[in-house]
PDB file of C-alpha atoms in Angstrom:
ATOM      1  CA  MET O   1     -20.128  23.395  47.708  1.00 64.00           C
ATOM      2  CA  THR O   2     -16.878  21.384  47.557  1.00 87.00           C
ATOM      3  CA  LEU O   3     -13.778  23.653  47.812  1.00 94.00           C
ATOM      4  CA  THR O   4     -10.208  22.431  47.343  1.00 97.00           C
ATOM      5  CA  THR O   5      -7.775  24.589  49.295  1.00 97.00           C
ATOM      6  CA  PHE O   6      -4.284  25.227  47.967  1.00 98.00           C
ATOM      7  CA  ALA O   7      -1.296  26.894  49.704  1.00 98.00           C
ATOM      8  CA  LEU O   8       0.981  27.909  46.768  1.00 98.00           C
ATOM      9  CA  VAL O   9       4.401  28.600  48.211  1.00 98.00           C
ATOM     10  CA  ARG O  10       7.504  29.772  46.464  1.00 98.00           C
ATOM     11  CA  HIS O  11      10.650  27.900  47.477  1.00 98.00           C
ATOM     12  CA  GLY O  12      13.121  29.630  49.820  1.00 98.00           C
ATOM     13  CA  GLN O  13      16.050  31.863  48.722  1.00 98.00           C
ATOM     14  CA  THR O  14      18.915  30.578  46.677  1.00 98.00           C
ATOM     15  CA  ASP O  15      22.297  32.313  45.836  1.00 98.00           C
ATOM     16  CA  TRP O  16      20.946  33.261  42.484  1.00 98.00           C
ATOM     17  CA  ASN O  17      17.852  34.867  44.092  1.00 97.00           C
ATOM     18  CA  ALA O  18      20.280  36.860  46.332  1.00 97.00           C
ATOM     19  CA  GLN O  19      22.358  37.945  43.242  1.00 98.00           C
ATOM     20  CA  ARG O  20      19.205  38.755  41.348  1.00 96.00           C
ATOM     21  CA  ARG O  21      19.916  36.141  38.487  1.00 97.00           C
ATOM     22  CA  LEU O  22      17.207  34.582  36.455  1.00 96.00           C
ATOM     23  CA  GLN O  23      16.908  31.013  37.566  1.00 97.00           C
ATOM     24  CA  GLY O  24      14.187  29.499  35.381  1.00 97.00           C
ATOM     25  CA  SER O  25      14.511  25.788  34.891  1.00 97.00           C
ATOM     26  CA  THR O  26      18.174  25.749  36.017  1.00 98.00           C
ATOM     27  CA  ASP O  27      18.464  23.587  39.212  1.00 98.00           C
ATOM     28  CA  ILE O  28      19.868  25.931  41.806  1.00 98.00           C
ATOM     29  CA  PRO O  29      19.806  24.747  45.390  1.00 98.00           C
ATOM     30  CA  LEU O  30      18.581  26.549  48.433  1.00 98.00           C
ATOM     31  CA  ASN O  31      21.074  28.647  50.473  1.00 98.00           C
ATOM     32  CA  ASP O  32      21.026  28.807  54.259  1.00 98.00           C
ATOM     33  CA  VAL O  33      18.769  31.798  54.281  1.00 98.00           C
ATOM     34  CA  GLY O  34      16.313  29.834  52.068  1.00 98.00           C
ATOM     35  CA  ARG O  35      16.453  26.853  54.384  1.00 98.00           C
ATOM     36  CA  GLY O  36      15.574  29.285  57.277  1.00 98.00           C
ATOM     37  CA  GLN O  37      12.702  30.781  55.375  1.00 98.00           C
ATOM     38  CA  ALA O  38      11.310  27.255  54.688  1.00 98.00           C
ATOM     39  CA  ARG O  39      11.417  26.384  58.389  1.00 97.00           C
ATOM     40  CA  ASP O  40       9.912  29.713  59.325  1.00 97.00           C
ATOM     41  CA  ALA O  41       7.039  29.083  56.849  1.00 97.00           C
ATOM     42  CA  VAL O  42       5.949  26.242  59.073  1.00 97.00           C
ATOM     43  CA  ASN O  43       4.691  28.800  61.674  1.00 96.00           C
ATOM     44  CA  VAL O  44       2.019  30.174  59.276  1.00 96.00           C
ATOM     45  CA  LEU O  45       1.227  26.828  57.451  1.00 97.00           C
ATOM     46  CA  SER O  46       0.713  24.899  60.815  1.00 97.00           C
ATOM     47  CA  GLY O  47      -2.409  27.025  61.210  1.00 94.00           C
ATOM     48  CA  TYR O  48      -4.016  24.796  58.684  1.00 94.00           C
ATOM     49  CA  GLU O  49      -4.388  20.983  58.361  1.00 94.00           C
ATOM     50  CA  TRP O  50      -2.928  19.665  55.081  1.00 97.00           C
ATOM     51  CA  ASP O  51      -3.902  16.514  53.366  1.00 96.00           C
ATOM     52  CA  ALA O  52      -1.080  16.428  50.954  1.00 95.00           C
ATOM     53  CA  ILE O  53       2.168  18.193  49.948  1.00 97.00           C
ATOM     54  CA  VAL O  54       3.479  18.291  46.406  1.00 98.00           C
ATOM     55  CA  SER O  55       6.300  20.116  44.841  1.00 98.00           C
ATOM     56  CA  SER O  56       8.251  20.942  41.752  1.00 98.00           C
ATOM     57  CA  PRO O  57      11.169  18.430  41.225  1.00 98.00           C
ATOM     58  CA  LEU O  58      13.686  21.346  41.100  1.00 98.00           C
ATOM     59  CA  SER O  59      15.829  20.919  44.215  1.00 98.00           C
ATOM     60  CA  ARG O  60      15.096  24.414  45.696  1.00 98.00           C
ATOM     61  CA  ALA O  61      11.344  23.633  45.682  1.00 98.00           C
ATOM     62  CA  ALA O  62      11.927  19.895  46.646  1.00 98.00           C
ATOM     63  CA  GLU O  63      13.968  20.891  49.601  1.00 98.00           C
ATOM     64  CA  THR O  64      11.614  23.634  50.782  1.00 98.00           C
ATOM     65  CA  ALA O  65       8.755  21.145  50.613  1.00 98.00           C
ATOM     66  CA  ASP O  66      10.833  18.583  52.517  1.00 98.00           C
ATOM     67  CA  LEU O  67      11.663  21.015  55.326  1.00 98.00           C
ATOM     68  CA  ILE O  68       8.070  22.335  55.510  1.00 98.00           C
ATOM     69  CA  ALA O  69       6.687  18.664  55.424  1.00 97.00           C
ATOM     70  CA  ALA O  70       9.154  17.748  58.288  1.00 97.00           C
ATOM     71  CA  GLY O  71       7.969  20.712  60.383  1.00 97.00           C
ATOM     72  CA  LEU O  72       4.288  19.946  59.817  1.00 97.00           C
ATOM     73  CA  GLY O  73       4.756  16.227  60.226  1.00 95.00           C
ATOM     74  CA  VAL O  74       3.188  15.470  56.813  1.00 94.00           C
ATOM     75  CA  GLY O  75       4.855  13.518  54.173  1.00 91.00           C
ATOM     76  CA  VAL O  76       5.472  14.884  50.647  1.00 92.00           C
ATOM     77  CA  ALA O  77       3.206  13.072  48.273  1.00 89.00           C
ATOM     78  CA  ARG O  78       5.319  13.496  45.180  1.00 95.00           C
ATOM     79  CA  ARG O  79       7.187  15.823  42.777  1.00 98.00           C
ATOM     80  CA  VAL O  80       5.185  17.134  39.878  1.00 98.00           C
ATOM     81  CA  PRO O  81       7.211  17.949  36.772  1.00 98.00           C
ATOM     82  CA  GLU O  82       4.669  20.324  35.355  1.00 98.00           C
ATOM     83  CA  LEU O  83       5.194  22.557  38.483  1.00 98.00           C
ATOM     84  CA  ALA O  84       8.835  23.326  37.538  1.00 98.00           C
ATOM     85  CA  GLU O  85       9.648  26.925  36.943  1.00 98.00           C
ATOM     86  CA  ARG O  86       9.186  28.638  33.531  1.00 98.00           C
ATOM     87  CA  SER O  87      12.241  28.074  31.301  1.00 98.00           C
ATOM     88  CA  PHE O  88      14.027  31.341  30.450  1.00 97.00           C
ATOM     89  CA  GLY O  89      16.335  29.626  27.986  1.00 97.00           C
ATOM     90  CA  PRO O  90      19.691  31.522  27.279  1.00 97.00           C
ATOM     91  CA  ALA O  91      18.621  34.261  29.766  1.00 98.00           C
ATOM     92  CA  GLU O  92      19.045  31.961  32.775  1.00 98.00           C
ATOM     93  CA  GLY O  93      21.905  32.910  35.035  1.00 98.00           C
ATOM     94  CA  LEU O  94      21.917  36.542  33.770  1.00 98.00           C
ATOM     95  CA  GLN O  95      21.429  39.730  35.881  1.00 97.00           C
ATOM     96  CA  ASP O  96      19.832  42.911  34.582  1.00 95.00           C
ATOM     97  CA  GLY O  97      22.131  44.537  32.055  1.00 96.00           C
ATOM     98  CA  PRO O  98      23.035  44.745  28.386  1.00 97.00           C
ATOM     99  CA  GLU O  99      23.504  40.878  27.979  1.00 97.00           C
ATOM    100  CA  LEU O 100      19.942  40.282  29.334  1.00 97.00           C
ATOM    101  CA  ASP O 101      18.465  43.292  27.488  1.00 96.00           C
ATOM    102  CA  ALA O 102      19.755  41.758  24.239  1.00 97.00           C
ATOM    103  CA  LEU O 103      17.591  38.718  24.737  1.00 97.00           C
ATOM    104  CA  ARG O 104      14.395  40.544  25.466  1.00 95.00           C
ATOM    105  CA  ILE O 105      11.450  40.191  23.278  1.00 95.00           C
ATOM    106  CA  PRO O 106       7.791  41.191  23.947  1.00 91.00           C
ATOM    107  CA  GLY O 107       6.494  38.902  26.706  1.00 86.00           C
ATOM    108  CA  GLY O 108       9.875  37.400  27.724  1.00 91.00           C
ATOM    109  CA  PHE O 109      13.191  36.444  26.268  1.00 96.00           C
ATOM    110  CA  ARG O 110      14.418  34.723  23.070  1.00 96.00           C
ATOM    111  CA  GLY O 111      14.619  30.975  23.390  1.00 97.00           C
ATOM    112  CA  ALA O 112      12.437  30.949  26.471  1.00 97.00           C
ATOM    113  CA  GLU O 113       9.092  29.403  27.347  1.00 97.00           C
ATOM    114  CA  SER O 114       6.419  31.882  26.891  1.00 96.00           C
ATOM    115  CA  GLU O 115       4.484  33.264  29.722  1.00 95.00           C
ATOM    116  CA  ASP O 116       1.185  32.000  28.184  1.00 95.00           C
ATOM    117  CA  ALA O 117       2.682  28.541  27.864  1.00 97.00           C
ATOM    118  CA  ALA O 118       3.984  28.515  31.484  1.00 97.00           C
ATOM    119  CA  ALA O 119       0.546  29.795  32.759  1.00 97.00           C
ATOM    120  CA  SER O 120      -1.326  27.081  30.771  1.00 98.00           C
ATOM    121  CA  ARG O 121       1.006  24.391  32.113  1.00 98.00           C
ATOM    122  CA  GLY O 122       0.975  25.579  35.712  1.00 98.00           C
ATOM    123  CA  LEU O 123      -2.814  26.113  35.841  1.00 98.00           C
ATOM    124  CA  ALA O 124      -3.569  22.706  34.173  1.00 98.00           C
ATOM    125  CA  SER O 125      -1.417  21.099  36.789  1.00 98.00           C
ATOM    126  CA  LEU O 126      -3.121  22.857  39.706  1.00 98.00           C
ATOM    127  CA  GLU O 127      -6.594  21.950  38.184  1.00 96.00           C
ATOM    128  CA  ALA O 128      -5.472  18.246  37.942  1.00 97.00           C
ATOM    129  CA  LEU O 129      -4.474  18.453  41.577  1.00 97.00           C
ATOM    130  CA  ALA O 130      -7.941  20.134  42.442  1.00 96.00           C
ATOM    131  CA  GLU O 131      -9.515  17.145  40.810  1.00 95.00           C
ATOM    132  CA  GLU O 132      -7.350  14.560  42.588  1.00 96.00           C
ATOM    133  CA  PHE O 133      -7.667  16.027  45.937  1.00 96.00           C
ATOM    134  CA  ARG O 134     -11.209  17.467  45.562  1.00 95.00           C
ATOM    135  CA  GLY O 135     -12.544  18.897  48.934  1.00 96.00           C
ATOM    136  CA  ARG O 136      -9.125  18.595  50.553  1.00 96.00           C
ATOM    137  CA  ARG O 137      -6.120  20.933  51.451  1.00 97.00           C
ATOM    138  CA  VAL O 138      -3.038  20.739  49.214  1.00 98.00           C
ATOM    139  CA  LEU O 139       0.216  22.478  49.898  1.00 98.00           C
ATOM    140  CA  VAL O 140       2.071  23.175  46.680  1.00 98.00           C
ATOM    141  CA  VAL O 141       5.891  24.289  46.720  1.00 98.00           C
ATOM    142  CA  ALA O 142       6.844  25.741  43.312  1.00 98.00           C
ATOM    143  CA  HIS O 143       8.418  28.711  41.795  1.00 98.00           C
ATOM    144  CA  GLY O 144       7.688  32.483  41.791  1.00 98.00           C
ATOM    145  CA  THR O 145       6.990  33.029  38.108  1.00 97.00           C
ATOM    146  CA  LEU O 146       5.131  29.843  37.654  1.00 98.00           C
ATOM    147  CA  ILE O 147       2.832  30.641  40.694  1.00 98.00           C
ATOM    148  CA  ARG O 148       2.318  34.177  39.604  1.00 98.00           C
ATOM    149  CA  VAL O 149       1.378  33.445  35.931  1.00 97.00           C
ATOM    150  CA  SER O 150      -0.817  30.398  36.942  1.00 98.00           C
ATOM    151  CA  LEU O 151      -2.692  32.235  39.625  1.00 97.00           C
ATOM    152  CA  SER O 152      -3.075  35.394  37.493  1.00 97.00           C
ATOM    153  CA  ARG O 153      -4.709  33.261  34.838  1.00 97.00           C
ATOM    154  CA  ALA O 154      -6.853  31.449  37.373  1.00 96.00           C
ATOM    155  CA  ILE O 155      -8.309  34.607  38.949  1.00 95.00           C
ATOM    156  CA  GLY O 156      -8.251  36.853  35.760  1.00 95.00           C
ATOM    157  CA  ARG O 157      -6.048  39.450  37.243  1.00 95.00           C
ATOM    158  CA  THR O 158      -2.349  40.298  36.849  1.00 95.00           C
ATOM    159  CA  LEU O 159      -0.426  39.600  39.988  1.00 96.00           C
ATOM    160  CA  GLN O 160       2.963  41.026  41.120  1.00 94.00           C
ATOM    161  CA  SER O 161       6.027  39.099  42.101  1.00 96.00           C
ATOM    162  CA  ILE O 162       5.677  36.230  44.626  1.00 97.00           C
ATOM    163  CA  ASP O 163       7.922  36.445  47.738  1.00 97.00           C
ATOM    164  CA  ASN O 164       9.963  33.480  48.974  1.00 97.00           C
ATOM    165  CA  ALA O 165       8.408  31.013  51.374  1.00 97.00           C
ATOM    166  CA  VAL O 166       5.175  33.063  52.106  1.00 96.00           C
ATOM    167  CA  LEU O 167       1.587  31.913  52.049  1.00 96.00           C
ATOM    168  CA  ASN O 168      -0.604  32.292  48.968  1.00 97.00           C
ATOM    169  CA  LEU O 169      -3.931  30.699  49.661  1.00 97.00           C
ATOM    170  CA  ALA O 170      -6.322  29.946  46.921  1.00 97.00           C
ATOM    171  CA  HIS O 171      -9.599  27.935  46.775  1.00 96.00           C
ATOM    172  CA  HIS O 172     -10.887  26.030  43.810  1.00 97.00           C
ATOM    173  CA  HIS O 173     -14.453  25.089  43.148  1.00 94.00           C
ATOM    174  CA  ALA O 174     -15.377  22.967  40.202  1.00 86.00           C
ATOM    175  CA  VAL O 175     -18.186  25.392  39.026  1.00 89.00           C
ATOM    176  CA  GLU O 176     -17.204  28.776  40.316  1.00 90.00           C
ATOM    177  CA  GLY O 177     -13.480  28.537  39.655  1.00 94.00           C
ATOM    178  CA  TRP O 178     -10.665  30.069  41.662  1.00 97.00           C
ATOM    179  CA  GLN O 179     -10.654  32.563  44.537  1.00 96.00           C
ATOM    180  CA  LEU O 180      -7.495  34.164  46.032  1.00 96.00           C
ATOM    181  CA  GLU O 181      -7.658  34.619  49.796  1.00 96.00           C
ATOM    182  CA  TYR O 182      -4.006  35.416  50.644  1.00 96.00           C
ATOM    183  CA  PHE O 183      -1.290  36.808  48.392  1.00 97.00           C
ATOM    184  CA  ASN O 184       2.274  37.218  49.538  1.00 97.00           C
ATOM    185  CA  GLY O 185       1.016  36.561  53.171  1.00 96.00           C
ATOM    186  CA  GLN O 186      -1.649  39.358  53.058  1.00 96.00           C
ATOM    187  CA  ARG O 187      -5.361  38.659  53.020  1.00 95.00           C
ATOM    188  CA  VAL O 188      -7.049  39.926  49.736  1.00 92.00           C
ATOM    189  CA  VAL O 189     -10.591  38.448  50.317  1.00 75.00           C
ATOM    190  CA  ALA O 190     -12.588  37.216  53.275  1.00 62.00           C
ATOM    191  CA  ALA O 191     -12.256  33.645  54.271  1.00 60.00           C
ATOM    192  CA  VAL O 192     -14.055  31.271  51.986  1.00 60.00           C
ATOM    193  CA  GLN O 193     -16.516  28.803  53.733  1.00 56.00           C
ATOM    194  CA  SER O 194     -16.474  25.337  52.388  1.00 50.00           C
TER     195      SER O 194
END
C-alpha cells in the first residue's frame, strides 16, 4: 500500500490574527510572534523526513514555509496558487461586530468564495500533490480555513479551527482515501503504516 504523508501547517501569526480580523486572500505578513511560531514548528517537524515543501503564495504562508525549510535544511519546492486562503470578499479586514454581521449569509459572507468552492479547490490541490509525490512526505504550509475545509471534506467529518504553526498530519492512499493522524498537534488515530 503506497501512502503519501502530508503535514498541513497553518502559517504563523499575523497582526490581523492577533486583532481577530478576517484575512482571507488579503496578503498580510507574519509578525514577530508568527516568525517565532514558524521556527518553533521545526522542533516537531524535524521528527520526520520531508521530501518536499510547498506553500500558498501569500506572504504569511510563504515566509512560514521558508523559515521551516531553513530550519529543516530542505528547499521549498514551489508556491501553489490553489493553496491560497479562501476569499472572504468585502468581509476581509473586519472584526466581529455589526459591520461583519451585515455581510453574513448562510455558509459565509456576501461576495466571498463559498466554503464548498474553497474545500473543492483545496482538496483538488492536495490530491494533485498526492499524485505528484506518491509514496513520499510533503509539508504543505497554507491557511486555517483552507486546511480545515479541505481536511473536513477529505475525511468526511467537520473539523474545528486550525491553530497557527502546529502539526496536522494526514495520509493519502489512492484507493482508501484520507486518514488524519494528528490534528492541531494532537494524535487522533494510531500511526499509519506505509
